[in-house]
Amino acid sequence: MNEALIHYLQKFHFTQFDLKAILFDMDGVLYDSMPAHDRSWRQTMDEMKLHYLPQEFYFQEGRVGQSTINTVFQRNLHRDATEEEIKRIYARKSELFQQYNSGAIFSGAAPLLRYIDASGLKPVLVTGSGQPSLLDRLETHFPGIFTPETMVTAFDVTEGKPHPEPYLRGLQKGGDLKPNQAFAVENAPLGIESAVAAGIFTIAVNTGPLSNSILSGAGASIVLSSMEELLKIIPETLHLIGRISI
Ligand code: MG
């Protein structure tokens, strides 16, 4: 971790960290929901007889729905989907997701958020999701952690991941922070690209089927195997960053 932290400071021209917030992606980081997203996308595309690539929906994770649909349309039909098609396809995918999603939380996620909060750091959510019930669900599973003021959702941005806008908004909601005042926690290549483009030290947790090299290739400073591993190393990491300056 020490080396990764120093490498980040050199690359982004900072002399030290001044950590105030940790920005968390949601799907695949807090919730074990990616298998249900993947299954729902594949079934929706199968029903429409549209071809997709192996692990495509893990590679596409983090994009807004419209962008994922257009990628598949361009490959199969050499055109974007119409607004009506997007509405219909996204509705079907969402319907299937409701059916398949177990709502399971990753082990380690809740105690990690409580630890961050108790350490005086602000947990901020940065998700491309636009489900209206999101806040209620987060409040049930992680009580007192997130408020509308500390959440970036699909409704807060015009550009989805991999564009830096979601994480730049996250820095804003964290308290008008500079990139060296936050960490990002991501599981997906495009989410990592978004956070890195915003200039943030990005920790990848590899909770899915893609190889670690894809996540580090997207720009992650460090790749961990689980939220539990992050929970285990966070006290030492917070201690370390107070002592590092270059
Ligand atoms: Mg994710």
Tab-separated table of N, CA, C and O and ligand atoms in Angstrom, residues 25-31 33-34 61-62 126-127 161 167 185-188 191 207, ligand 1:
chain	number	residue	atom	x	y	z
A	25	ASP	N	-18.519	3.370	-4.707
A	25	ASP	CA	-19.451	2.890	-5.713
A	25	ASP	C	-20.444	1.969	-4.985
A	25	ASP	O	-20.196	1.558	-3.847
A	26	MET	N	-21.555	1.649	-5.596
A	26	MET	CA	-22.572	0.843	-4.900
A	26	MET	C	-22.631	-0.617	-5.364
A	26	MET	O	-22.317	-1.534	-4.606
A	27	ASP	N	-23.021	-0.830	-6.654
A	27	ASP	CA	-23.164	-2.210	-7.145
A	27	ASP	C	-21.794	-2.861	-7.258
A	27	ASP	O	-20.882	-2.297	-7.860
A	28	GLY	N	-21.646	-4.030	-6.679
A	28	GLY	CA	-20.355	-4.723	-6.738
A	28	GLY	C	-19.365	-4.248	-5.683
A	28	GLY	O	-18.270	-4.799	-5.577
A	29	VAL	N	-19.750	-3.218	-4.911
A	29	VAL	CA	-18.879	-2.733	-3.821
A	29	VAL	C	-19.606	-2.881	-2.480
A	29	VAL	O	-19.090	-3.511	-1.557
A	30	LEU	N	-20.809	-2.304	-2.393
A	30	LEU	CA	-21.599	-2.452	-1.165
A	30	LEU	C	-22.562	-3.632	-1.291
A	30	LEU	O	-22.722	-4.413	-0.367
A	31	TYR	N	-23.179	-3.739	-2.462
A	31	TYR	CA	-24.163	-4.810	-2.697
A	31	TYR	C	-23.637	-5.842	-3.689
A	31	TYR	O	-23.042	-5.483	-4.702
A	33	SER	N	-24.762	-7.308	-6.155
A	33	SER	CA	-25.881	-7.241	-7.098
A	33	SER	C	-25.476	-7.459	-8.546
A	33	SER	O	-26.333	-7.567	-9.425
A	34	MET	N	-24.157	-7.547	-8.818
A	34	MET	CA	-23.735	-7.662	-10.216
A	34	MET	C	-24.191	-8.946	-10.910
A	34	MET	O	-24.556	-8.906	-12.087
A	61	GLU	N	-20.246	-2.349	-16.868
A	61	GLU	CA	-20.791	-1.910	-15.583
A	61	GLU	C	-20.404	-0.470	-15.278
A	61	GLU	O	-19.243	-0.090	-15.435
A	62	GLY	N	-21.398	0.306	-14.824
A	62	GLY	CA	-21.135	1.697	-14.456
A	62	GLY	C	-21.683	2.668	-15.483
A	62	GLY	O	-21.973	3.809	-15.168
A	126	VAL	N	-21.209	7.116	-4.859
A	126	VAL	CA	-21.120	7.573	-6.256
A	126	VAL	C	-21.588	6.425	-7.158
A	126	VAL	O	-20.812	5.533	-7.484
A	127	THR	N	-22.880	6.457	-7.500
A	127	THR	CA	-23.439	5.369	-8.299
A	127	THR	C	-24.094	5.891	-9.569
A	127	THR	O	-24.565	7.028	-9.608
A	161	LYS	N	-20.254	7.266	-15.833
A	161	LYS	CA	-18.936	6.652	-15.884
A	161	LYS	C	-18.774	6.035	-17.278
A	161	LYS	O	-19.757	5.570	-17.830
A	167	TYR	N	-17.467	11.229	-10.254
A	167	TYR	CA	-16.524	11.346	-9.137
A	167	TYR	C	-16.172	12.804	-8.830
A	167	TYR	O	-15.887	13.139	-7.680
A	185	VAL	N	-13.519	3.841	-3.959
A	185	VAL	CA	-13.577	2.381	-3.894
A	185	VAL	C	-14.497	1.902	-5.006
A	185	VAL	O	-15.686	2.243	-5.025
A	186	GLU	N	-13.951	1.120	-5.917
A	186	GLU	CA	-14.657	0.719	-7.140
A	186	GLU	C	-14.436	-0.771	-7.420
A	186	GLU	O	-13.437	-1.344	-6.988
A	187	ASN	N	-15.332	-1.372	-8.177
A	187	ASN	CA	-15.134	-2.765	-8.585
A	187	ASN	C	-15.032	-2.932	-10.096
A	187	ASN	O	-14.663	-4.000	-10.566
A	188	ALA	N	-15.395	-1.892	-10.869
A	188	ALA	CA	-15.553	-2.090	-12.316
A	188	ALA	C	-14.574	-1.229	-13.109
A	188	ALA	O	-14.249	-0.118	-12.703
A	191	GLY	N	-15.778	2.354	-13.857
A	191	GLY	CA	-15.860	3.130	-12.620
A	191	GLY	C	-14.475	3.571	-12.182
A	191	GLY	O	-14.273	4.707	-11.728
A	207	THR	N	-14.687	-8.050	-6.925
A	207	THR	CA	-15.759	-8.923	-6.445
A	207	THR	C	-16.428	-9.680	-7.591
A	207	THR	O	-17.418	-10.361	-7.374
B	1	MG	MG	-19.784	-1.175	-9.336
